[in-house]
Amino acid sequence: VISGRILPDKKPDFIGTWDLTIPARGLFEVYIEEDIDESNGVRAISGTIEDMIGTAIFVSSMDGDLIKFTKSYDAASIANGGAREPLKYEGNLSNGKYRGNINKTMQFTMKRFIAN
């Protein structure tokens, strides 16, 4: 977190936070492992998310400027304080960042990761 990364030796596709007050506390990295073009510009995406709690898998759909994904922590991350139930993210792209809500109660922001 001091370097602004969870896994500094890997290159995520997206980086974001679910804690807008203290971004480092909610830092997460999205690693896309499968990206399938479906019909009408919709993309089905899946992979892993790494954050301060641990590892989660996600499944997502991207449709234009809208992204929706479901994040599910693995057993070790749940034991470390991760949510037992899947978390549903939904956000819109604006000025290069996705902004939206998690389970309609918390906010998140994320953007494409660009290595320095």
N, CA, C and O of each residue as an XYZ file, in Angstrom:
464
protein
N       0.823     -1.193      0.000
C       0.000      0.000      0.000
C       0.866      1.256      0.000
O       0.483      2.277     -0.572
N       2.015      1.184      0.631
C       2.907      2.348      0.651
C       3.291      2.748     -0.759
O       3.426      3.936     -1.054
N       3.471      1.752     -1.647
C       3.820      2.051     -3.033
C       2.575      2.263     -3.894
O       2.689      2.489     -5.099
N       1.395      2.191     -3.289
C       0.159      2.340     -4.042
C      -0.215      1.098     -4.815
O      -0.962      1.172     -5.791
N       0.299     -0.048     -4.386
C       0.038     -1.307     -5.073
C      -0.108     -2.428     -4.055
O       0.435     -2.360     -2.953
N      -0.856     -3.470     -4.445
C      -0.996     -4.670     -3.631
C       0.081     -5.673     -4.030
O       0.808     -6.186     -3.179
N       0.179     -5.947     -5.326
C       1.179     -6.874     -5.877
C       2.102     -6.086     -6.804
O       1.872     -6.050     -8.012
N       3.139     -5.456     -6.260
C       3.968     -4.555     -7.068
C       4.716     -5.227     -8.217
O       5.172     -4.537     -9.128
N       4.854     -6.544     -8.200
C       5.566     -7.235     -9.274
C       4.661     -7.680    -10.410
O       5.142     -8.248    -11.391
N       3.352     -7.434    -10.300
C       2.406     -7.814    -11.346
C       1.766     -6.561    -11.942
O       1.748     -5.502    -11.314
N       1.243     -6.696    -13.158
C       0.610     -5.565    -13.834
C      -0.898     -5.786    -13.911
O      -1.363     -6.601    -14.709
N      -1.668     -5.064    -13.086
C      -3.125     -5.219    -13.138
C      -3.707     -4.523    -14.374
O      -3.055     -3.680    -14.990
N      -4.923     -4.887    -14.716
C      -5.628     -4.208    -15.804
C      -6.294     -2.937    -15.293
O      -6.355     -1.931    -16.000
N      -6.793     -2.991    -14.057
C      -7.424     -1.837    -13.412
C      -6.914     -1.729    -11.983
O      -6.481     -2.717    -11.390
N      -6.969     -0.525    -11.441
C      -6.640     -0.290    -10.042
C      -7.694      0.669     -9.490
O      -8.121      1.597    -10.177
N      -8.105      0.437     -8.253
C      -9.152      1.285     -7.694
C      -9.185      1.231     -6.186
O      -8.280      0.693     -5.549
N     -10.241      1.795     -5.618
C     -10.431      1.784     -4.175
C     -11.916      1.755     -3.844
O     -12.744      2.310     -4.566
N     -12.233      1.093     -2.731
C     -13.597      1.123     -2.211
C     -13.658      1.943     -0.922
O     -14.666      1.908     -0.216
N     -12.597      2.675     -0.612
C     -12.599      3.593      0.529
C     -12.182      4.965      0.005
O     -10.992      5.242     -0.138
N     -13.163      5.826     -0.280
C     -12.863      7.120     -0.874
C     -12.272      8.103      0.117
O     -11.677      9.100     -0.292
N     -12.420      7.847      1.418
C     -11.839      8.709      2.446
C     -10.360      8.416      2.632
O      -9.546      9.338      2.681
N     -10.004      7.139      2.737
C      -8.605      6.710      2.857
C      -8.364      5.683      1.744
O      -8.468      4.480      1.985
N      -8.040      6.148      0.524
C      -7.932      5.247     -0.632
C      -7.021      4.039     -0.425
O      -7.326      2.962     -0.938
N      -5.928      4.176      0.300
C      -5.012      3.050      0.511
C      -5.695      1.903      1.256
O      -5.365      0.739      1.025
N      -6.628      2.209      2.134
C      -7.317      1.178      2.912
C      -8.203      0.299      2.014
O      -8.365     -0.892      2.281
N      -8.769      0.877      0.966
C      -9.650      0.134      0.070
C      -9.028     -0.224     -1.270
O      -9.728     -0.636     -2.195
N      -7.712     -0.068     -1.377
C      -7.008     -0.329     -2.639
C      -7.298     -1.723     -3.161
O      -7.251     -2.697     -2.409
N      -7.600     -1.823     -4.465
C      -7.746     -3.129     -5.097
C      -7.170     -3.103     -6.504
O      -7.114     -2.059     -7.155
N      -6.745     -4.275     -6.956
C      -6.191     -4.454     -8.291
C      -6.997     -5.523     -9.010
O      -7.289     -6.576     -8.442
N      -7.354     -5.254    -10.257
C      -8.168     -6.161    -11.062
C      -7.279     -6.794    -12.136
O      -6.618     -6.098    -12.907
N      -7.281     -8.130    -12.165
C      -6.504     -8.891    -13.146
C      -7.477     -9.670    -14.033
O      -8.113    -10.623    -13.584
N      -7.583     -9.254    -15.296
C      -8.489     -9.910    -16.233
C      -7.817    -11.176    -16.764
O      -6.693    -11.136    -17.265
N      -8.520    -12.285    -16.645
C      -8.010    -13.559    -17.140
C      -8.791    -14.054    -18.353
O      -8.279    -14.851    -19.139
N     -10.027    -13.585    -18.506
C     -10.833    -13.949    -19.675
C     -11.652    -12.737    -20.088
O     -12.277    -12.085    -19.252
N     -11.644    -12.436    -21.399
C     -12.351    -11.283    -21.944
C     -12.993    -11.735    -23.247
O     -12.299    -11.956    -24.240
N     -14.310    -11.873    -23.249
C     -15.034    -12.399    -24.410
C     -15.972    -11.326    -24.943
O     -16.777    -10.765    -24.200
N     -15.859    -11.045    -26.241
C     -16.816    -10.144    -26.882
C     -18.105    -10.900    -27.109
O     -18.122    -11.933    -27.778
N     -19.183    -10.381    -26.552
C     -20.493    -10.968    -26.778
C     -21.202    -10.119    -27.829
O     -20.540     -9.377    -28.554
N     -22.478    -10.202    -27.929
C     -23.215     -9.449    -28.938
C     -23.389     -7.986    -28.560
O     -23.362     -7.628    -27.383
N     -23.568     -7.149    -29.569
C     -23.892     -5.732    -29.394
C     -22.905     -4.959    -28.524
O     -23.311     -4.044    -27.808
N     -21.624     -5.304    -28.570
C     -20.613     -4.562    -27.838
C     -20.472     -4.902    -26.371
O     -19.667     -4.282    -25.677
N     -21.223     -5.859    -25.880
C     -21.112     -6.279    -24.479
C     -19.930     -7.228    -24.357
O     -19.765     -8.129    -25.180
N     -19.113     -7.031    -23.339
C     -17.970     -7.909    -23.081
C     -18.186     -8.636    -21.764
O     -18.577     -8.030    -20.767
N     -17.931     -9.931    -21.767
C     -17.973    -10.746    -20.547
C     -16.533    -10.908    -20.082
O     -15.690    -11.410    -20.826
N     -16.251    -10.488    -18.861
C     -14.892    -10.467    -18.331
C     -14.871    -11.200    -16.998
O     -15.820    -11.114    -16.218
N     -13.784    -11.922    -16.742
C     -13.625    -12.571    -15.438
C     -12.148    -12.603    -15.075
O     -11.281    -12.405    -15.927
N     -11.875    -12.856    -13.801
C     -10.493    -12.918    -13.335
C     -10.423    -12.843    -11.826
O     -11.299    -13.343    -11.122
N      -9.359    -12.206    -11.336
C      -9.159    -12.092     -9.898
C      -9.000    -10.629     -9.486
O      -8.604     -9.772    -10.275
N      -9.322    -10.386     -8.233
C      -9.120     -9.076     -7.615
C      -8.291     -9.311     -6.360
O      -8.593    -10.193     -5.556
N      -7.251     -8.516     -6.205
C      -6.412     -8.542     -5.004
C      -6.635     -7.239     -4.256
O      -6.609     -6.161     -4.850
N      -6.857     -7.341     -2.942
C      -6.974     -6.134     -2.128
C      -6.325     -6.374     -0.768
O      -5.660     -7.391     -0.570
N      -6.509     -5.459      0.155
C      -5.867     -5.556      1.463
C      -6.387     -6.742      2.272
O      -5.720     -7.204      3.197
N      -7.571     -7.232      1.927
C      -8.142     -8.385      2.633
C      -7.591     -9.683      2.076
O      -7.309    -10.615      2.830
N      -7.437     -9.751      0.763
C      -6.934    -10.967      0.129
C      -7.346    -11.080     -1.323
O      -7.371    -10.092     -2.056
N      -7.673    -12.308     -1.733
C      -7.967    -12.625     -3.126
C      -9.455    -12.897     -3.315
O     -10.103    -13.513     -2.470
N      -9.976    -12.426     -4.436
C     -11.364    -12.684     -4.808
C     -11.419    -12.994     -6.296
O     -10.556    -12.566     -7.063
N     -12.432    -13.733     -6.693
C     -12.689    -13.907     -8.120
C     -13.806    -12.942     -8.502
O     -14.591    -12.520     -7.653
N     -13.870    -12.595     -9.795
C     -14.955    -11.736    -10.237
C     -15.448    -12.169    -11.607
O     -14.706    -12.747    -12.401
N     -16.699    -11.881    -11.861
C     -17.303    -11.999    -13.185
C     -17.940    -10.653    -13.480
O     -18.505    -10.010    -12.595
N     -17.841    -10.232    -14.747
C     -18.229     -8.875    -15.083
C     -18.856     -8.806    -16.455
O     -18.653     -9.674    -17.303
N     -19.628     -7.744    -16.652
C     -20.067     -7.382    -17.991
C     -19.778     -5.900    -18.177
O     -20.010     -5.083    -17.285
N     -19.268     -5.576    -19.357
C     -19.014     -4.188    -19.720
C     -19.847     -3.897    -20.957
O     -19.790     -4.627    -21.946
N     -20.613     -2.830    -20.889
C     -21.477     -2.437    -21.992
C     -21.317     -0.936    -22.179
O     -21.931     -0.147    -21.460
N     -20.500     -0.547    -23.136
C     -20.223      0.871    -23.339
C     -19.526      1.450    -22.120
O     -18.446      0.994    -21.745
N     -20.135      2.448    -21.503
C     -19.548      3.105    -20.331
C     -20.004      2.501    -19.009
O     -19.667      3.021    -17.945
N     -20.770      1.405    -19.060
C     -21.297      0.772    -17.856
C     -20.528     -0.510    -17.551
O     -20.302     -1.332    -18.439
N     -20.130     -0.674    -16.294
C     -19.502     -1.922    -15.850
C     -20.289     -2.452    -14.657
O     -20.696     -1.696    -13.775
N     -20.491     -3.756    -14.651
C     -21.120     -4.446    -13.522
C     -20.262     -5.666    -13.238
O     -19.945     -6.429    -14.151
N     -19.883     -5.856    -11.981
C     -19.169     -7.085    -11.645
C     -19.508     -7.557    -10.247
O     -19.871     -6.784     -9.360
N     -19.371     -8.874    -10.093
C     -19.624     -9.524     -8.818
C     -18.302    -10.077     -8.313
O     -17.616    -10.812     -9.023
N     -17.950     -9.723     -7.094
C     -16.679    -10.097     -6.466
C     -16.973    -11.069     -5.337
O     -17.811    -10.798     -4.477
N     -16.277    -12.209     -5.341
C     -16.457    -13.229     -4.297
C     -15.101    -13.584     -3.711
O     -14.220    -14.066     -4.423
N     -14.929    -13.348     -2.410
C     -13.662    -13.660     -1.749
C     -13.472    -15.168     -1.611
O     -14.438    -15.922     -1.488
N     -12.198    -15.595     -1.632
C     -11.893    -17.011     -1.379
C     -11.962    -17.268      0.135
O     -12.089    -16.333      0.926
N     -11.876    -18.532      0.518
C     -12.048    -18.924      1.928
C     -11.032    -18.253      2.852
O     -11.394    -17.803      3.939
N      -9.769    -18.179      2.436
C      -8.738    -17.553      3.276
C      -9.037    -16.074      3.496
O      -8.812    -15.551      4.587
N      -9.544    -15.397      2.465
C      -9.861    -13.972      2.583
C     -11.089    -13.749      3.464
O     -11.158    -12.764      4.200
N     -12.059    -14.666      3.389
C     -13.227    -14.574      4.278
C     -12.761    -14.723      5.727
O     -13.225    -13.994      6.604
N     -11.853    -15.657      5.983
C     -11.311    -15.845      7.336
C     -10.550    -14.606      7.806
O     -10.422    -14.373      9.008
N     -10.040    -13.806      6.851
C      -9.289    -12.592      7.151
C     -10.197    -11.364      7.249
O      -9.707    -10.244      7.391
N     -11.519    -11.566      7.176
C     -12.451    -10.455      7.320
C     -13.201    -10.084      6.061
O     -13.986     -9.136      6.071
N     -12.980    -10.808      4.974
C     -13.692    -10.532      3.726
C     -15.165    -10.895      3.819
O     -15.558    -11.733      4.630
N     -15.960    -10.269      2.999
C     -17.408    -10.522      2.979
C     -17.700    -11.961      2.589
O     -17.099    -12.496      1.657
N     -18.616    -12.578      3.299
C     -19.026    -13.955      2.979
C     -19.899    -13.998      1.734
O     -19.825    -14.945      0.950
N     -20.713    -12.989      1.555
C     -21.622    -12.924      0.407
C     -20.941    -12.174     -0.739
O     -20.102    -11.305     -0.502
N     -21.300    -12.508     -1.975
C     -20.733    -11.775     -3.120
C     -21.055    -10.285     -3.044
O     -22.126     -9.892     -2.581
N     -20.121     -9.469     -3.500
C     -20.288     -8.018     -3.544
C     -20.583     -7.615     -4.987
O     -19.875     -8.024     -5.907
N     -21.617     -6.822     -5.179
C     -22.039     -6.399     -6.517
C     -21.630     -4.948     -6.756
O     -22.099     -4.034     -6.078
N     -20.745     -4.759     -7.733
C     -20.264     -3.439     -8.127
C     -20.990     -3.009     -9.399
O     -21.234     -3.825    -10.287
N     -21.331     -1.728     -9.483
C     -21.914     -1.175    -10.697
C     -21.439      0.261    -10.831
O     -21.603      1.059     -9.909
N     -20.845      0.597    -11.984
C     -20.326      1.940    -12.162
C     -20.346      2.388    -13.607
O     -20.521      1.587    -14.525
N     -20.164      3.689    -13.788
C     -20.141      4.304    -15.106
C     -18.800      4.984    -15.335
O     -18.189      5.523    -14.412
N     -18.360      4.948    -16.577
C     -17.101      5.570    -16.977
C     -17.317      7.052    -17.235
O     -18.219      7.435    -17.980
N     -16.486      7.884    -16.616
C     -16.520      9.318    -16.819
C     -15.120      9.863    -16.607
O     -14.508      9.610    -15.569
N     -14.609     10.603    -17.568
C     -13.275     11.195    -17.476
C     -12.198     10.160    -17.159
O     -11.289     10.430    -16.374
N     -12.298      8.978    -17.765
C     -11.276      7.950    -17.601
C     -11.371      7.113    -16.347
O     -10.512      6.261    -16.118
N     -12.399      7.328    -15.516
C     -12.565      6.558    -14.281
C     -13.968      5.980    -14.200
O     -14.947      6.611    -14.596
N     -14.038      4.768    -13.678
C     -15.338      4.202    -13.334
C     -15.662      4.635    -11.910
O     -14.829      4.538    -11.009
N     -16.872      5.108    -11.728
C     -17.358      5.481    -10.404
C     -18.720      4.843    -10.220
O     -19.541      4.819    -11.137
N     -18.948      4.322     -9.014
C     -20.237      3.692     -8.796
C     -20.413      3.206     -7.383
O     -19.801      3.719     -6.446
N     -21.271      2.197     -7.244
C     -21.652      1.695     -5.934
C     -21.385      0.204     -5.792
O     -21.350     -0.541     -6.771
N     -21.198     -0.206     -4.552
C     -21.047     -1.613     -4.187
C     -22.275     -1.960     -3.355
O     -22.531     -1.333     -2.326
N     -23.030     -2.954     -3.796
C     -24.266     -3.352     -3.116
C     -25.171     -2.153     -2.827
O     -25.928     -2.159     -1.856
N     -25.088     -1.146     -3.661
C     -25.913      0.068     -3.584
C     -25.726      0.852     -2.290
O     -26.524      1.741     -1.991
N     -24.682      0.537     -1.516
C     -24.486      1.246     -0.244
C     -23.131      1.937     -0.139
O     -23.034      3.033      0.413
N     -22.081      1.301     -0.665
C     -20.732      1.876     -0.605
C     -20.353      2.376     -1.997
O     -20.938      1.958     -2.996
N     -19.375      3.269     -2.053
C     -18.905      3.775     -3.333
C     -17.541      3.186     -3.672
O     -16.798      2.751     -2.792
N     -17.227      3.180     -4.971
C     -15.902      2.783     -5.434
C     -15.528      3.638     -6.639
O     -16.375      4.261     -7.278
N     -14.246      3.642     -6.921
C     -13.725      4.245     -8.143
C     -12.586      3.365     -8.634
O     -11.870      2.766     -7.832
N     -12.416      3.286     -9.955
C     -11.295      2.537    -10.520
C     -11.000      3.055    -11.922
O     -11.849      3.649    -12.588
N      -9.773      2.808    -12.340
C      -9.345      3.241    -13.667
C      -8.370      2.208    -14.233
O      -7.846      1.365    -13.505
N      -8.142      2.290    -15.525
C      -7.147      1.427    -16.145
C      -5.792      1.707    -15.507
O      -5.452      2.854    -15.219
N      -5.022      0.640    -15.291
C      -3.697      0.801    -14.705
C      -2.700      1.115    -15.808
O      -2.648      0.429    -16.828
N      -1.918      2.148    -15.596
C      -0.857      2.523    -16.527
C       0.434      2.531    -15.727
O       0.593      3.315    -14.791
N       1.367      1.642    -16.108
C       2.653      1.536    -15.383
C       3.480      2.787    -15.612
O       3.464      3.371    -16.696
N       4.194      3.186    -14.590
C       5.074      4.358    -14.689
C       6.366      4.018    -15.388
O       7.223      4.886    -15.558
